[in-house]
Short mmCIF file of C-alpha atoms in Angstrom, two decimals:
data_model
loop_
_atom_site.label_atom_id
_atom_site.label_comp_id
_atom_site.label_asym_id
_atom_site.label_seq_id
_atom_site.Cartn_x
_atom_site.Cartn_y
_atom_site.Cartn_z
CA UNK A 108 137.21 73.55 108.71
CA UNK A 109 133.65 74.96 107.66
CA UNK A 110 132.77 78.25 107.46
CA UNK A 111 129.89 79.41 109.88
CA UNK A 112 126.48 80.01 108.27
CA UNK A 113 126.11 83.69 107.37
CA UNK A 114 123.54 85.05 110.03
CA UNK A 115 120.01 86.14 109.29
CA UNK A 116 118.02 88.77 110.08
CA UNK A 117 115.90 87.05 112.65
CA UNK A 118 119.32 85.38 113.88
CA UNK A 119 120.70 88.62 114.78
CA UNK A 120 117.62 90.08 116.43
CA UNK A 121 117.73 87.38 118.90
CA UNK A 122 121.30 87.78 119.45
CA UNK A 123 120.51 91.46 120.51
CA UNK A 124 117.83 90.47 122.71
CA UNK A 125 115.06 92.58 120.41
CA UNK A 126 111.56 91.39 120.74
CA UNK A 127 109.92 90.67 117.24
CA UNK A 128 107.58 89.04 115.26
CA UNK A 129 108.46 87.29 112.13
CA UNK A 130 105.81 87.23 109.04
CA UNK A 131 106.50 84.10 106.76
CA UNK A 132 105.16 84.55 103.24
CA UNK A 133 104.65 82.50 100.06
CA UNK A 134 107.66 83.89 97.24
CA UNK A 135 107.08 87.40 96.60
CA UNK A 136 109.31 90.23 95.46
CA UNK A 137 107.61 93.47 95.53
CA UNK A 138 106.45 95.04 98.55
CA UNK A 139 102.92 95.62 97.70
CA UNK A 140 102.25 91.55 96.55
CA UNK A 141 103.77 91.20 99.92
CA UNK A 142 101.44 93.40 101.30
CA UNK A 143 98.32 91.69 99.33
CA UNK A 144 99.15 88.29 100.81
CA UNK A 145 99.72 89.42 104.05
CA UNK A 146 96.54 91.55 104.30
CA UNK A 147 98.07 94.64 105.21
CA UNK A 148 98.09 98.42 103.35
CA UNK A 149 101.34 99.02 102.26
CA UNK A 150 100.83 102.73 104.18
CA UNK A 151 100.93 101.14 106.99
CA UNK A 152 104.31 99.19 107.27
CA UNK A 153 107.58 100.36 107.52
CA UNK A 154 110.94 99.42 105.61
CA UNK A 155 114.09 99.52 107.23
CA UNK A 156 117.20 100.20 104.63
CA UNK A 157 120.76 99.51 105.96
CA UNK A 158 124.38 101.34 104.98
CA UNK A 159 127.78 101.56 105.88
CA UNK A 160 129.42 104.85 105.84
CA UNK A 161 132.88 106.01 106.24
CA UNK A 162 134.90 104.04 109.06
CA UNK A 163 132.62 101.40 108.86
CA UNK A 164 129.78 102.85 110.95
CA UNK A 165 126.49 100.96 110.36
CA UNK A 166 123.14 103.32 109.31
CA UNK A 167 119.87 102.40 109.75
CA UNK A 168 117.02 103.91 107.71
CA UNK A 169 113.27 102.95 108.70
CA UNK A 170 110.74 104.72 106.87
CA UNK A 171 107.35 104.30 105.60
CA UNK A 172 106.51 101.08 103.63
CA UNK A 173 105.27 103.36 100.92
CA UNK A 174 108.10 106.47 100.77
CA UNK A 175 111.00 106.70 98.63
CA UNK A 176 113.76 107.36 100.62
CA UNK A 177 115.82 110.86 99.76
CA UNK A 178 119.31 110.02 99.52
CA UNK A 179 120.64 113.19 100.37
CA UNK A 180 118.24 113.93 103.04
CA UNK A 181 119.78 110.93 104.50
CA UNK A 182 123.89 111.48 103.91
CA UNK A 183 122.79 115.13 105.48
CA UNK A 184 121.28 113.65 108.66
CA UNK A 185 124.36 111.34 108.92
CA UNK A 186 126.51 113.43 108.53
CA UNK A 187 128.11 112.09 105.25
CA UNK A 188 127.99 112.94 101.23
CA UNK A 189 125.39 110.95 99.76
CA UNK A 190 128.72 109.23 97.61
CA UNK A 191 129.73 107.76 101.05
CA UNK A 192 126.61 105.57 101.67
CA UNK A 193 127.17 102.18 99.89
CA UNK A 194 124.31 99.43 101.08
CA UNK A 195 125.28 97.38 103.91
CA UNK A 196 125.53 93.81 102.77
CA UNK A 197 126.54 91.62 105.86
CA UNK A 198 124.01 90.81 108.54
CA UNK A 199 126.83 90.78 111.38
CA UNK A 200 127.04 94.77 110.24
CA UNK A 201 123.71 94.80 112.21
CA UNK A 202 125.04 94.02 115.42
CA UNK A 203 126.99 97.19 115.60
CA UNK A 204 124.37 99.62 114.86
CA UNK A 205 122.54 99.41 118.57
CA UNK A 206 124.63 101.75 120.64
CA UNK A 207 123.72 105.12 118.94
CA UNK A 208 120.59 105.81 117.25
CA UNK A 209 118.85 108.98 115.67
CA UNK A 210 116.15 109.98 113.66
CA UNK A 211 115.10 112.38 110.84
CA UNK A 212 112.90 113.22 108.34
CA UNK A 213 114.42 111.42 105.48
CA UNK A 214 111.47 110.44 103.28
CA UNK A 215 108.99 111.65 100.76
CA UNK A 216 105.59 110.18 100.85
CA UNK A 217 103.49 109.86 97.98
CA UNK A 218 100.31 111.73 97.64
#
């Protein structure tokens, strides 16, 4: 018996009923080529960053195309120590990580 095919990203965004619009691109790596092809300023797009902390709970982290994002600042506003974020790496995770959302100021823009 096969294996199903891992979901994608736009596979699990119609699974959750979330209204998007996907951005197909020649092969490029960093976000600013990505940004040059597409014809938009990297300052304005955002970057969403996804971990799994303790018991399996799914965090989201959307900031600024352009910001690093502050570890700490983010294990703080989770409620974790920054050792307890590992990078999520299944795109099923995703589907758990509608019921509760929050926000905080977890980046540093450049100047």
């Amino acid at each position: 018996m096969n294996a199903p095919a891992p979901l994608g990203p736009p596979d699990v965004l119609t699974a959750l009923g979330a209204s998007f619009l996907l951005h197909e691109h020649p092969d490029a790596v960093e976000p600013r080529d990505v940004c040059a092809l597409l014809g938009v300023p990297l300052e304005r797009t955002v970057k969403t960053l996804a971990f799994v902390t303790p018991g399996d709970r799914l965090l989201l982290a959307a900031l600024p195309g352009h910001a690093r994002l502050r570890y700490g600042a983010l294990a703080r506003a989770a409620g974790v120590r920054r050792g307890d974020l590992s990078p999520a790496v299944e795109a099923a995770d995703l589907l758990a990580a509608v019921p509760a959302a929050a926000t905080a100021p977890i980046a540093d823009l450049p100047t």
